[in-house]
PDB file of N, CA and C in Angstrom:
ATOM      1  N   MET Y1456      87.158 122.061  58.930  1.00  0.00           N
ATOM      2  CA  MET Y1456      88.449 122.517  59.177  1.00  0.00           C
ATOM      3  C   MET Y1456      89.457 123.077  57.977  1.00  0.00           C
ATOM      4  N   ALA Y1457      89.511 122.110  57.167  1.00  0.00           N
ATOM      5  CA  ALA Y1457      90.598 122.493  55.897  1.00  0.00           C
ATOM      6  C   ALA Y1457      90.294 123.169  55.169  1.00  0.00           C
ATOM      7  N   ILE Y1458      88.806 123.169  54.838  1.00  0.00           N
ATOM      8  CA  ILE Y1458      88.232 124.692  53.693  1.00  0.00           C
ATOM      9  C   ILE Y1458      88.362 125.651  54.393  1.00  0.00           C
ATOM     10  N   SER Y1459      88.302 126.158  55.436  1.00  0.00           N
ATOM     11  CA  SER Y1459      88.390 127.428  56.492  1.00  0.00           C
ATOM     12  C   SER Y1459      90.046 127.854  56.273  1.00  0.00           C
ATOM     13  N   ILE Y1460      90.958 126.748  56.658  1.00  0.00           N
ATOM     14  CA  ILE Y1460      92.546 126.889  56.514  1.00  0.00           C
ATOM     15  C   ILE Y1460      92.495 127.459  54.928  1.00  0.00           C
ATOM     16  N   SER Y1461      91.969 126.340  53.730  1.00  0.00           N
ATOM     17  CA  SER Y1461      92.103 126.933  52.761  1.00  0.00           C
ATOM     18  C   SER Y1461      91.883 128.035  52.465  1.00  0.00           C
ATOM     19  N   VAL Y1462      90.794 128.811  52.623  1.00  0.00           N
ATOM     20  CA  VAL Y1462      89.940 130.041  52.428  1.00  0.00           C
ATOM     21  C   VAL Y1462      91.071 130.879  53.023  1.00  0.00           C
ATOM     22  N   LEU Y1463      91.451 130.844  54.351  1.00  0.00           N
ATOM     23  CA  LEU Y1463      92.499 131.759  55.129  1.00  0.00           C
ATOM     24  C   LEU Y1463      93.943 131.802  54.206  1.00  0.00           C
ATOM     25  N   LEU Y1464      94.434 130.819  53.646  1.00  0.00           N
ATOM     26  CA  LEU Y1464      95.515 130.541  53.184  1.00  0.00           C
ATOM     27  C   LEU Y1464      95.406 131.597  51.942  1.00  0.00           C
ATOM     28  N   LEU Y1465      94.113 131.520  51.017  1.00  0.00           N
ATOM     29  CA  LEU Y1465      93.881 132.247  49.904  1.00  0.00           C
ATOM     30  C   LEU Y1465      94.056 133.760  50.092  1.00  0.00           C
ATOM     31  N   LEU Y1466      93.223 134.130  51.209  1.00  0.00           N
ATOM     32  CA  LEU Y1466      92.499 135.447  51.610  1.00  0.00           C
ATOM     33  C   LEU Y1466      94.390 135.802  51.724  1.00  0.00           C
ATOM     34  N   VAL Y1467      95.074 135.305  52.695  1.00  0.00           N
ATOM     35  CA  VAL Y1467      96.269 135.929  53.560  1.00  0.00           C
ATOM     36  C   VAL Y1467      97.419 136.209  51.887  1.00  0.00           C
ATOM     37  N   ILE Y1468      97.230 134.759  50.957  1.00  0.00           N
ATOM     38  CA  ILE Y1468      98.357 135.043  49.678  1.00  0.00           C
ATOM     39  C   ILE Y1468      97.613 136.438  48.825  1.00  0.00           C
ATOM     40  N   LEU Y1469      96.242 136.463  48.802  1.00  0.00           N
ATOM     41  CA  LEU Y1469      95.503 137.603  47.915  1.00  0.00           C
ATOM     42  C   LEU Y1469      96.013 139.194  48.457  1.00  0.00           C
ATOM     43  N   VAL Y1470      95.507 139.505  49.716  1.00  0.00           N
ATOM     44  CA  VAL Y1470      96.396 140.180  50.496  1.00  0.00           C
ATOM     45  C   VAL Y1470      97.709 140.656  50.498  1.00  0.00           C
ATOM     46  N   THR Y1471      98.817 139.809  50.640  1.00  0.00           N
ATOM     47  CA  THR Y1471     100.041 139.893  50.311  1.00  0.00           C
ATOM     48  C   THR Y1471     100.136 140.484  48.602  1.00  0.00           C
ATOM     49  N   VAL Y1472      99.950 139.616  48.020  1.00  0.00           N
ATOM     50  CA  VAL Y1472      99.965 140.499  46.378  1.00  0.00           C
ATOM     51  C   VAL Y1472      99.276 141.798  46.220  1.00  0.00           C
ATOM     52  N   PHE Y1473      98.262 141.865  46.953  1.00  0.00           N
ATOM     53  CA  PHE Y1473      97.868 143.447  46.626  1.00  0.00           C
ATOM     54  C   PHE Y1473      98.873 144.525  47.139  1.00  0.00           C
ATOM     55  N   LEU Y1474      98.911 144.113  48.402  1.00  0.00           N
ATOM     56  CA  LEU Y1474      99.909 145.039  49.554  1.00  0.00           C
ATOM     57  C   LEU Y1474     101.149 145.083  48.643  1.00  0.00           C
ATOM     58  N   ARG Y1475     102.155 144.199  48.161  1.00  0.00           N
ATOM     59  CA  ARG Y1475     103.086 144.500  47.361  1.00  0.00           C
ATOM     60  C   ARG Y1475     103.001 145.138  45.770  1.00  0.00           C
ATOM     61  N   SER Y1476     101.899 144.643  45.471  1.00  0.00           N
ATOM     62  CA  SER Y1476     101.798 145.899  44.222  1.00  0.00           C
ATOM     63  C   SER Y1476     101.027 147.509  44.153  1.00  0.00           C
ATOM     64  N   GLY Y1477     100.873 147.877  45.655  1.00  0.00           N
ATOM     65  CA  GLY Y1477     100.215 148.893  45.878  1.00  0.00           C
ATOM     66  C   GLY Y1477      98.854 148.955  45.481  1.00  0.00           C
ATOM     67  N   ALA Y1478      98.035 148.169  45.424  1.00  0.00           N
ATOM     68  CA  ALA Y1478      96.407 147.900  44.985  1.00  0.00           C
ATOM     69  C   ALA Y1478      95.787 148.010  46.297  1.00  0.00           C
ATOM     70  N   LEU Y1479      96.477 147.884  47.079  1.00  0.00           N
ATOM     71  CA  LEU Y1479      95.713 147.578  48.547  1.00  0.00           C
ATOM     72  C   LEU Y1479      96.863 148.447  50.004  1.00  0.00           C
ATOM     73  N   LYS Y1480      96.597 149.364  50.468  1.00  0.00           N
ATOM     74  CA  LYS Y1480      96.829 150.045  51.193  1.00  0.00           C
ATOM     75  C   LYS Y1480      96.900 149.356  52.459  1.00  0.00           C
ATOM     76  N   THR Y1481      97.964 149.505  53.705  1.00  0.00           N
ATOM     77  CA  THR Y1481      97.576 148.825  54.811  1.00  0.00           C
ATOM     78  C   THR Y1481      96.814 149.370  55.513  1.00  0.00           C
ATOM     79  N   SER Y1482      96.161 150.713  55.599  1.00  0.00           N
ATOM     80  CA  SER Y1482      94.783 150.819  56.030  1.00  0.00           C
ATOM     81  C   SER Y1482      93.835 150.310  55.624  1.00  0.00           C
ATOM     82  N   HIS Y1483      93.421 149.742  54.322  1.00  0.00           N
ATOM     83  CA  HIS Y1483      92.431 149.348  53.957  1.00  0.00           C
ATOM     84  C   HIS Y1483      92.235 147.532  54.566  1.00  0.00           C
ATOM     85  N   ALA Y1484      93.821 146.965  54.462  1.00  0.00           N
ATOM     86  CA  ALA Y1484      93.940 145.739  55.027  1.00  0.00           C
ATOM     87  C   ALA Y1484      93.328 145.565  56.511  1.00  0.00           C
ATOM     88  N   VAL Y1485      93.906 146.488  57.381  1.00  0.00           N
ATOM     89  CA  VAL Y1485      93.412 146.640  58.725  1.00  0.00           C
ATOM     90  C   VAL Y1485      91.682 146.970  58.853  1.00  0.00           C
ATOM     91  N   VAL Y1486      91.090 147.746  58.019  1.00  0.00           N
ATOM     92  CA  VAL Y1486      89.828 147.548  58.024  1.00  0.00           C
ATOM     93  C   VAL Y1486      88.887 146.285  57.632  1.00  0.00           C
ATOM     94  N   CYS Y1487      89.627 145.491  56.653  1.00  0.00           N
ATOM     95  CA  CYS Y1487      89.182 144.463  56.304  1.00  0.00           C
ATOM     96  C   CYS Y1487      89.093 143.238  57.501  1.00  0.00           C
ATOM     97  N   VAL Y1488      90.189 143.129  57.951  1.00  0.00           N
ATOM     98  CA  VAL Y1488      90.609 142.399  59.058  1.00  0.00           C
ATOM     99  C   VAL Y1488      89.467 142.744  60.564  1.00  0.00           C
ATOM    100  N   LEU Y1489      89.425 143.961  60.332  1.00  0.00           N
ATOM    101  CA  LEU Y1489      88.519 144.442  61.774  1.00  0.00           C
ATOM    102  C   LEU Y1489      87.104 144.305  60.813  1.00  0.00           C
ATOM    103  N   LEU Y1490      86.569 144.195  60.261  1.00  0.00           N
ATOM    104  CA  LEU Y1490      85.504 143.588  59.247  1.00  0.00           C
ATOM    105  C   LEU Y1490      85.153 142.087  59.610  1.00  0.00           C
ATOM    106  N   GLY Y1491      86.032 141.619  59.615  1.00  0.00           N
ATOM    107  CA  GLY Y1491      86.231 140.158  59.477  1.00  0.00           C
ATOM    108  C   GLY Y1491      85.665 139.560  60.707  1.00  0.00           C
ATOM    109  N   PHE Y1492      86.592 139.909  61.501  1.00  0.00           N
ATOM    110  CA  PHE Y1492      86.394 139.959  63.170  1.00  0.00           C
ATOM    111  C   PHE Y1492      85.160 140.501  63.246  1.00  0.00           C
ATOM    112  N   TYR Y1493      84.679 141.613  63.222  1.00  0.00           N
ATOM    113  CA  TYR Y1493      82.974 141.936  63.219  1.00  0.00           C
ATOM    114  C   TYR Y1493      82.059 141.118  62.861  1.00  0.00           C
ATOM    115  N   LEU Y1494      82.241 140.640  61.689  1.00  0.00           N
ATOM    116  CA  LEU Y1494      81.244 139.758  60.929  1.00  0.00           C
ATOM    117  C   LEU Y1494      81.222 138.195  61.802  1.00  0.00           C
ATOM    118  N   ALA Y1495      82.579 138.195  62.050  1.00  0.00           N
ATOM    119  CA  ALA Y1495      82.490 136.577  62.964  1.00  0.00           C
ATOM    120  C   ALA Y1495      81.948 136.442  64.263  1.00  0.00           C
ATOM    121  N   SER Y1496      81.665 137.961  64.787  1.00  0.00           N
ATOM    122  CA  SER Y1496      80.926 138.171  66.403  1.00  0.00           C
ATOM    123  C   SER Y1496      79.517 138.000  66.078  1.00  0.00           C
ATOM    124  N   THR Y1497      78.977 138.080  64.684  1.00  0.00           N
ATOM    125  CA  THR Y1497      77.136 138.921  64.523  1.00  0.00           C
ATOM    126  C   THR Y1497      76.473 137.293  64.050  1.00  0.00           C
ATOM    127  N   SER Y1498      75.313 137.469  63.847  1.00  0.00           N
ATOM    128  CA  SER Y1498      74.437 136.463  63.811  1.00  0.00           C
ATOM    129  C   SER Y1498      74.757 135.787  61.915  1.00  0.00           C
ATOM    130  N   VAL Y1499      74.920 136.541  61.283  1.00  0.00           N
ATOM    131  CA  VAL Y1499      75.836 136.406  59.892  1.00  0.00           C
ATOM    132  C   VAL Y1499      76.730 135.083  59.656  1.00  0.00           C
ATOM    133  N   ALA Y1500      77.319 135.298  60.611  1.00  0.00           N
ATOM    134  CA  ALA Y1500      78.508 134.423  60.438  1.00  0.00           C
ATOM    135  C   ALA Y1500      78.343 132.763  59.955  1.00  0.00           C
ATOM    136  N   PRO Y1501      77.302 131.933  60.580  1.00  0.00           N
ATOM    137  CA  PRO Y1501      76.738 131.330  60.006  1.00  0.00           C
ATOM    138  C   PRO Y1501      76.187 130.737  58.973  1.00  0.00           C
ATOM    139  N   THR Y1502      75.983 131.967  58.308  1.00  0.00           N
ATOM    140  CA  THR Y1502      75.500 132.024  56.792  1.00  0.00           C
ATOM    141  C   THR Y1502      76.496 132.229  56.019  1.00  0.00           C
ATOM    142  N   ILE Y1503      77.414 132.761  56.446  1.00  0.00           N
ATOM    143  CA  ILE Y1503      78.835 133.124  55.773  1.00  0.00           C
ATOM    144  C   ILE Y1503      79.524 131.811  55.351  1.00  0.00           C
ATOM    145  N   HIS Y1504      79.586 131.024  56.641  1.00  0.00           N
ATOM    146  CA  HIS Y1504      80.354 129.941  56.693  1.00  0.00           C
ATOM    147  C   HIS Y1504      79.889 128.629  55.113  1.00  0.00           C
ATOM    148  N   ASP Y1505      77.932 128.644  55.863  1.00  0.00           N
ATOM    149  CA  ASP Y1505      77.605 127.997  55.175  1.00  0.00           C
ATOM    150  C   ASP Y1505      77.720 128.073  53.631  1.00  0.00           C
ATOM    151  N   GLY Y1506      77.341 129.363  53.251  1.00  0.00           N
ATOM    152  CA  GLY Y1506      77.722 129.869  51.738  1.00  0.00           C
ATOM    153  C   GLY Y1506      79.374 129.021  51.523  1.00  0.00           C
ATOM    154  N   LEU Y1507      80.020 129.573  52.398  1.00  0.00           N
ATOM    155  CA  LEU Y1507      81.706 128.992  51.739  1.00  0.00           C
ATOM    156  C   LEU Y1507      81.733 127.207  51.568  1.00  0.00           C
ATOM    157  N   THR Y1508      81.054 126.960  52.467  1.00  0.00           N
ATOM    158  CA  THR Y1508      80.881 125.422  52.389  1.00  0.00           C
ATOM    159  C   THR Y1508      80.225 124.816  51.509  1.00  0.00           C
ATOM    160  N   ALA Y1509      79.159 125.656  50.973  1.00  0.00           N
ATOM    161  CA  ALA Y1509      78.534 125.328  49.471  1.00  0.00           C
ATOM    162  C   ALA Y1509      79.352 125.394  48.323  1.00  0.00           C
ATOM    163  N   THR Y1510      79.764 126.392  48.332  1.00  0.00           N
ATOM    164  CA  THR Y1510      80.997 126.924  47.183  1.00  0.00           C
ATOM    165  C   THR Y1510      81.844 125.919  47.208  1.00  0.00           C
ATOM    166  N   ALA Y1511      82.415 125.608  48.109  1.00  0.00           N
ATOM    167  CA  ALA Y1511      83.668 124.745  48.113  1.00  0.00           C
ATOM    168  C   ALA Y1511      82.979 123.343  47.493  1.00  0.00           C
ATOM    169  N   ASP Y1512      81.740 122.709  47.973  1.00  0.00           N
ATOM    170  CA  ASP Y1512      81.605 121.394  47.643  1.00  0.00           C
ATOM    171  C   ASP Y1512      81.173 121.770  46.392  1.00  0.00           C
ATOM    172  N   ILE Y1513      80.940 122.770  45.522  1.00  0.00           N
ATOM    173  CA  ILE Y1513      80.264 122.755  44.155  1.00  0.00           C
ATOM    174  C   ILE Y1513      81.815 122.557  43.318  1.00  0.00           C
ATOM    175  N   VAL Y1514      82.719 123.468  43.830  1.00  0.00           N
ATOM    176  CA  VAL Y1514      84.167 123.257  43.217  1.00  0.00           C
ATOM    177  C   VAL Y1514      84.779 121.982  43.625  1.00  0.00           C
ATOM    178  N   SER Y1515      84.417 121.438  44.413  1.00  0.00           N
ATOM    179  CA  SER Y1515      85.099 120.227  44.725  1.00  0.00           C
ATOM    180  C   SER Y1515      84.356 118.790  43.751  1.00  0.00           C
ATOM    181  N   GLY Y1516      83.241 119.045  43.586  1.00  0.00           N
ATOM    182  CA  GLY Y1516      82.631 118.434  42.624  1.00  0.00           C
ATOM    183  C   GLY Y1516      82.508 118.041  40.899  1.00  0.00           C
ATOM    184  N   LEU Y1517      83.240 119.797  40.901  1.00  0.00           N
ATOM    185  CA  LEU Y1517      83.306 119.807  39.281  1.00  0.00           C
ATOM    186  C   LEU Y1517      84.407 119.033  38.667  1.00  0.00           C
ATOM    187  N   ARG Y1518      84.638 118.337  37.498  1.00  0.00           N
ATOM    188  CA  ARG Y1518      85.485 117.631  36.724  1.00  0.00           C
ATOM    189  C   ARG Y1518      85.554 118.089  35.522  1.00  0.00           C
ATOM    190  N   PRO Y1519      87.022 118.457  35.395  1.00  0.00           N
ATOM    191  CA  PRO Y1519      87.447 119.373  34.100  1.00  0.00           C
ATOM    192  C   PRO Y1519      87.265 118.150  33.252  1.00  0.00           C
TER     193      PRO Y1519
END
């Protein structure tokens, strides 16, 4: 659950920065949100979740 919240927070921050800088229009943000909801209801959702979890595990295992 903590990984999902972290990813969600990162995405919200990125969308906010893009909207403020003018690089992302509101209509594009709405399309991205709708795509996310659509993907969450498909059979691809577990694969995306597993990929994000594996990436988070790799990143957390790195030692600078």
